[in-house]
């Protein structure tokens, strides 16, 4: 069972609160951050956000989106560090050898499916989150892990995916095309695909 551990107190900035967390799963920690509206009534939707191959949970894009979802939409948003990114490793560039090595692990896609599921399990225990209204947003590496996750977890009701395809340098480094072939036809929720 996944367990949520808050890392410090929530920090309020204007109309949002931001807080770091770790989800414990099978003896290891998954580092993440949530953004939430400072004021809300009743359980709110949750958007899970997957960063790109040179990013991390607090990259400029993740911060901007988390704040938009929380302040403008009144939703919760959560991002985690992907393998070897952010608090989990040194990769800051998709050309880094560590990025290629990450993709050589045969279990990396299934591990991320399981980790996103554990994060959703843990966050869904919060009364402030409506577990029936969950979305996923991820581009580039966020799609490379996100498409298989969205196809595997029926709790996700809609997704934004894109900037990942069947050809190109990221596909060559990662070998993700075989996973796309397996999982793409299993996605049954509405998807906005960004080119």
CSV table of C-alpha atoms in Angstrom, one decimal:
chain,number,residue,atom,x,y,z
A,1,UNK,CA,0.0,0.0,0.0
A,2,UNK,CA,1.3,3.5,-0.9
A,3,UNK,CA,1.7,5.9,1.9
A,4,UNK,CA,1.7,9.7,1.6
A,5,UNK,CA,4.4,11.6,3.6
A,6,UNK,CA,4.3,15.4,3.6
A,7,UNK,CA,7.7,17.1,3.4
A,8,UNK,CA,7.4,20.3,5.3
A,9,UNK,CA,4.5,22.7,5.5
A,10,UNK,CA,2.4,24.1,2.7
A,11,UNK,CA,3.5,27.4,1.3
A,12,UNK,CA,0.8,29.8,0.3
A,13,UNK,CA,1.5,32.2,-2.5
A,14,UNK,CA,-1.6,34.3,-3.4
A,15,UNK,CA,-4.5,32.0,-4.2
A,16,UNK,CA,-2.6,28.7,-4.2
A,17,UNK,CA,-0.7,26.5,-1.7
A,18,UNK,CA,2.3,24.4,-2.7
A,19,UNK,CA,3.6,21.5,-0.8
A,20,UNK,CA,6.2,18.8,-1.3
A,21,UNK,CA,5.5,15.2,-0.6
A,22,UNK,CA,6.9,11.7,-0.9
A,23,UNK,CA,4.9,8.6,-1.6
A,24,UNK,CA,6.4,5.4,-0.1
A,25,UNK,CA,6.0,2.4,-2.3
A,26,UNK,CA,7.7,-1.0,-1.9
A,27,UNK,CA,10.4,0.6,0.3
A,28,UNK,CA,11.3,3.5,-1.8
A,29,UNK,CA,10.2,7.1,-2.0
A,30,UNK,CA,8.6,8.9,-5.0
A,31,UNK,CA,9.3,12.6,-4.6
A,32,UNK,CA,6.5,15.0,-5.7
A,33,UNK,CA,4.9,18.4,-5.3
A,34,UNK,CA,1.2,19.4,-5.2
A,35,UNK,CA,-0.4,22.7,-5.9
A,36,UNK,CA,-3.9,23.4,-4.6
A,37,UNK,CA,-6.3,26.3,-4.4
A,38,UNK,CA,-5.9,28.1,-1.1
A,39,UNK,CA,-9.7,28.2,-0.8
A,40,UNK,CA,-12.1,25.6,-2.1
A,41,UNK,CA,-15.4,24.0,-1.2
A,42,UNK,CA,-15.7,20.3,-1.5
A,43,UNK,CA,-13.5,17.7,-3.2
A,44,UNK,CA,-11.6,19.1,-6.3
A,45,UNK,CA,-10.4,17.4,-9.5
A,46,UNK,CA,-6.7,16.3,-9.7
A,47,UNK,CA,-4.3,16.6,-12.6
A,48,UNK,CA,-1.2,14.4,-12.6
A,49,UNK,CA,1.6,16.1,-14.5
A,50,UNK,CA,4.6,14.3,-16.1
A,51,UNK,CA,7.6,16.4,-17.1
A,52,UNK,CA,9.8,16.1,-20.1
A,53,UNK,CA,13.1,14.4,-20.5
A,54,UNK,CA,15.2,17.3,-19.4
A,55,UNK,CA,12.9,18.5,-16.7
A,56,UNK,CA,11.8,17.7,-13.2
A,57,UNK,CA,8.8,18.2,-10.9
A,58,UNK,CA,9.7,21.9,-10.3
A,59,UNK,CA,10.8,22.9,-13.8
A,60,UNK,CA,9.4,26.2,-15.0
A,61,UNK,CA,6.7,24.5,-17.1
A,62,UNK,CA,5.6,22.3,-14.2
A,63,UNK,CA,5.5,25.3,-11.8
A,64,UNK,CA,3.5,27.4,-14.3
A,65,UNK,CA,1.0,24.7,-15.0
A,66,UNK,CA,0.6,23.7,-11.4
A,67,UNK,CA,-0.2,27.3,-10.5
A,68,UNK,CA,-2.7,27.7,-13.5
A,69,UNK,CA,-4.5,24.5,-12.5
A,70,UNK,CA,-4.8,25.5,-8.9
A,71,UNK,CA,-5.4,29.2,-9.2
A,72,UNK,CA,-7.4,29.5,-12.4
A,73,UNK,CA,-9.2,26.2,-12.4
A,74,UNK,CA,-9.5,25.5,-8.7
A,75,UNK,CA,-8.0,22.0,-9.1
A,76,UNK,CA,-5.2,20.1,-7.4
A,77,UNK,CA,-2.2,19.4,-9.5
A,78,UNK,CA,0.7,17.0,-8.7
A,79,UNK,CA,4.0,16.3,-10.4
A,80,UNK,CA,6.6,13.7,-9.5
A,81,UNK,CA,10.2,13.4,-10.6
A,82,UNK,CA,10.7,10.8,-13.3
A,83,UNK,CA,13.5,8.2,-12.9
A,84,UNK,CA,17.0,9.7,-12.8
A,85,UNK,CA,15.5,13.3,-12.9
A,86,UNK,CA,15.2,15.9,-10.2
A,87,UNK,CA,15.5,14.5,-6.7
A,88,UNK,CA,16.0,11.0,-8.1
A,89,UNK,CA,19.1,11.6,-10.2
A,90,UNK,CA,21.4,13.9,-12.1
A,91,UNK,CA,19.8,14.0,-15.6
A,92,UNK,CA,19.1,17.5,-16.8
A,93,UNK,CA,19.4,16.9,-20.5
A,94,UNK,CA,17.9,14.2,-22.7
A,95,UNK,CA,21.3,13.8,-24.3
A,96,UNK,CA,22.8,12.7,-21.0
A,97,UNK,CA,24.1,9.1,-21.0
A,98,UNK,CA,22.0,8.5,-17.8
A,99,UNK,CA,18.9,9.2,-19.8
A,100,UNK,CA,19.7,6.4,-22.3
A,101,UNK,CA,20.7,4.1,-19.5
A,102,UNK,CA,17.3,4.7,-17.8
A,103,UNK,CA,15.5,3.5,-20.9
A,104,UNK,CA,17.7,0.3,-21.0
A,105,UNK,CA,16.0,-0.9,-17.9
A,106,UNK,CA,13.4,-3.4,-19.1
A,107,UNK,CA,11.1,-2.5,-16.2
A,108,UNK,CA,11.2,1.3,-16.5
A,109,UNK,CA,7.8,1.8,-18.1
A,110,UNK,CA,6.0,-0.7,-15.8
A,111,UNK,CA,7.8,0.9,-12.8
A,112,UNK,CA,6.4,4.3,-13.8
A,113,UNK,CA,2.9,2.9,-14.4
A,114,UNK,CA,3.1,1.5,-10.9
A,115,UNK,CA,4.5,4.7,-9.4
A,116,UNK,CA,1.8,6.9,-10.9
A,117,UNK,CA,-0.8,4.5,-9.6
A,118,UNK,CA,0.7,4.6,-6.1
A,119,UNK,CA,0.8,8.4,-6.2
A,120,UNK,CA,-2.9,8.5,-7.2
A,121,UNK,CA,-3.7,5.9,-4.5
A,122,UNK,CA,-2.0,8.1,-1.9
A,123,UNK,CA,-3.4,11.4,-3.0
A,124,UNK,CA,-6.9,9.9,-3.3
A,125,UNK,CA,-7.0,9.4,0.4
A,126,UNK,CA,-7.2,13.2,0.9
A,127,UNK,CA,-10.8,14.4,1.4
A,128,UNK,CA,-10.0,17.5,-0.7
A,129,UNK,CA,-9.4,15.4,-3.8
A,130,UNK,CA,-12.3,14.0,-6.0
A,131,UNK,CA,-10.9,10.6,-7.1
A,132,UNK,CA,-13.6,10.4,-9.8
A,133,UNK,CA,-12.2,13.5,-11.6
A,134,UNK,CA,-8.6,12.7,-12.4
A,135,UNK,CA,-6.7,13.8,-15.5
A,136,UNK,CA,-3.1,13.4,-16.7
A,137,UNK,CA,-1.0,16.0,-18.5
A,138,UNK,CA,2.4,15.1,-19.9
A,139,UNK,CA,4.4,16.0,-23.0
A,140,UNK,CA,7.6,14.4,-24.4
A,141,UNK,CA,8.9,12.0,-21.7
A,142,UNK,CA,5.6,12.8,-19.9
A,143,UNK,CA,3.8,11.1,-22.7
A,144,UNK,CA,6.4,8.3,-23.0
A,145,UNK,CA,5.5,7.3,-19.5
A,146,UNK,CA,2.0,8.8,-19.5
A,147,UNK,CA,0.4,7.0,-22.4
A,148,UNK,CA,1.1,3.6,-20.9
A,149,UNK,CA,-0.1,4.9,-17.5
A,150,UNK,CA,-3.3,6.4,-18.9
A,151,UNK,CA,-4.0,3.1,-20.7
A,152,UNK,CA,-3.5,1.2,-17.5
A,153,UNK,CA,-5.4,3.2,-14.9
A,154,UNK,CA,-9.2,3.5,-15.4
A,155,UNK,CA,-9.3,6.2,-12.7
A,156,UNK,CA,-7.8,8.7,-15.2
A,157,UNK,CA,-10.7,10.2,-17.1
A,158,UNK,CA,-9.0,12.5,-19.6
A,159,UNK,CA,-5.4,13.3,-20.8
A,160,UNK,CA,-3.2,15.7,-22.6
A,161,UNK,CA,-0.4,13.9,-24.3
A,162,UNK,CA,2.0,14.8,-27.2
A,163,UNK,CA,5.4,15.8,-28.4
A,164,UNK,CA,6.2,12.1,-28.7
A,165,UNK,CA,5.9,9.9,-31.7
A,166,UNK,CA,7.0,6.7,-33.3
A,167,UNK,CA,10.2,8.2,-34.8
A,168,UNK,CA,12.9,10.5,-33.8
A,169,UNK,CA,15.9,10.7,-31.5
A,170,UNK,CA,13.9,10.2,-28.3
A,171,UNK,CA,12.3,7.0,-29.7
A,172,UNK,CA,15.7,5.8,-30.8
A,173,UNK,CA,17.2,6.4,-27.4
A,174,UNK,CA,14.3,5.0,-25.5
A,175,UNK,CA,12.8,2.2,-27.6
A,176,UNK,CA,9.4,3.6,-26.4
A,177,UNK,CA,7.8,2.7,-29.8
A,178,UNK,CA,7.2,-0.9,-28.7
A,179,UNK,CA,5.3,0.4,-25.6
A,180,UNK,CA,3.3,2.8,-27.7
A,181,UNK,CA,2.3,-0.1,-29.9
A,182,UNK,CA,1.1,-2.1,-26.9
A,183,UNK,CA,-0.7,0.7,-25.0
A,184,UNK,CA,-2.0,3.2,-27.5
A,185,UNK,CA,-5.0,1.1,-28.5
A,186,UNK,CA,-5.9,0.6,-24.9
A,187,UNK,CA,-6.4,4.3,-24.2
A,188,UNK,CA,-10.2,4.8,-24.0
A,189,UNK,CA,-10.5,8.3,-22.5
A,190,UNK,CA,-10.6,11.6,-24.3
A,191,UNK,CA,-7.1,12.8,-25.2
A,192,UNK,CA,-5.9,16.2,-26.5
A,193,UNK,CA,-2.7,15.3,-28.5
A,194,UNK,CA,-0.3,18.3,-28.8
A,195,UNK,CA,2.1,18.2,-31.7
